Short mmCIF file of C-alpha atoms in Angstrom, two decimals:
data_model
loop_
_atom_site.label_atom_id
_atom_site.label_comp_id
_atom_site.label_asym_id
_atom_site.label_seq_id
_atom_site.Cartn_x
_atom_site.Cartn_y
_atom_site.Cartn_z
CA GLY A 276 103.16 120.47 104.26
CA LEU A 277 100.56 121.38 106.87
CA ILE A 278 102.29 119.63 109.75
CA LEU A 279 105.63 121.30 109.03
CA ASN A 280 104.32 124.87 109.13
CA ASN A 281 103.37 124.96 105.44
CA GLU A 282 106.97 124.90 104.24
CA LEU A 283 107.05 124.09 100.55
CA ARG A 284 110.60 122.77 100.94
CA TYR A 285 109.61 119.55 102.67
CA THR A 286 106.60 118.92 100.49
CA LEU A 287 108.61 119.34 97.29
CA ILE A 288 111.54 117.19 98.44
CA THR A 289 109.25 114.43 99.69
CA LEU A 290 107.15 114.36 96.52
CA VAL A 291 110.04 114.29 94.05
CA SER A 292 112.12 111.89 96.16
CA SER A 293 109.17 109.51 96.43
CA LEU A 294 108.63 109.57 92.68
CA VAL A 295 112.33 108.87 92.04
CA GLY A 296 112.23 106.00 94.53
CA ILE A 297 109.13 104.49 92.93
CA VAL A 298 110.65 104.62 89.45
CA CYS A 299 113.93 103.09 90.66
CA VAL A 300 112.30 100.28 92.63
CA THR A 301 109.99 99.15 89.83
CA GLN A 302 112.96 97.79 87.88
CA LEU A 303 114.63 95.72 90.65
CA LYS A 304 115.66 92.24 89.60
CA ASN A 305 118.95 91.59 91.43
CA ARG A 306 121.38 93.13 93.92
CA GLY A 307 123.08 95.23 91.28
CA ASP A 308 119.77 96.91 90.52
CA LEU A 309 119.30 97.57 94.24
CA LEU A 310 122.70 99.26 94.43
CA ARG A 311 121.92 101.33 91.33
CA ALA A 312 118.55 102.37 92.77
CA THR A 313 120.19 103.33 96.07
CA LEU A 314 122.78 105.49 94.33
CA ILE A 315 120.18 107.18 92.15
CA LEU A 316 117.92 107.91 95.12
CA CYS A 317 120.82 109.24 97.20
CA GLY A 318 121.92 111.48 94.36
CA ALA A 319 118.41 112.74 93.75
CA ASN A 320 117.90 113.50 97.45
CA ALA A 321 121.22 115.34 97.71
CA LEU A 322 120.52 117.30 94.53
CA LEU A 323 117.00 118.21 95.65
CA ASN A 324 118.22 119.37 99.05
CA GLY A 325 120.91 121.47 97.39
CA ILE A 326 118.55 123.08 94.88
CA VAL A 327 115.79 123.80 97.37
CA GLY A 328 118.32 125.04 99.93
CA GLN A 329 119.74 127.50 97.41
CA MET A 330 116.25 128.68 96.51
CA GLU A 331 115.52 129.27 100.21
CA GLY A 332 118.85 131.06 100.75
CA ASP A 333 120.48 128.55 103.11
CA LEU A 334 124.05 128.99 104.25
CA PRO A 335 126.71 126.70 102.71
CA ARG A 336 126.99 124.69 105.94
CA GLU A 337 123.23 124.13 105.95
CA LEU A 338 123.35 123.10 102.28
CA LEU A 339 126.04 120.49 102.94
CA LEU A 340 124.23 119.18 106.00
CA GLY A 341 120.96 118.92 104.05
CA MET A 342 122.69 117.09 101.23
CA LEU A 343 124.29 114.68 103.70
CA TRP A 344 120.92 113.95 105.28
CA GLY A 345 119.52 113.41 101.79
CA ILE A 346 122.12 110.72 101.14
CA VAL A 347 121.48 109.07 104.51
CA SER A 348 117.73 109.06 103.94
CA GLY A 349 118.17 107.47 100.49
CA VAL A 350 120.21 104.63 101.96
CA PHE A 351 117.74 104.17 104.81
CA ALA A 352 114.71 104.19 102.53
CA LEU A 353 116.00 101.46 100.25
CA ALA A 354 117.41 99.43 103.15
CA LEU A 355 113.94 99.52 104.65
CA PHE A 356 112.46 98.45 101.32
CA TYR A 357 114.83 95.52 100.91
#
């Protein structure tokens, strides 16, 4: 939070997204589990970006863009893990 001008948005999204990712990855046994974990993490990131964006008063275009980046980051994070 300190590096990004003390914005609670990034700290909250990073913390919750990391916890969701950790919980999803602990149960990986095969490729199906990896796909399930990717979908859960993408959904959680999109949902978090939408909720925090609404709390901050973002415009609808900014909300959609944030949710899209949340999905992309979920895919990238688990691709990097695999």
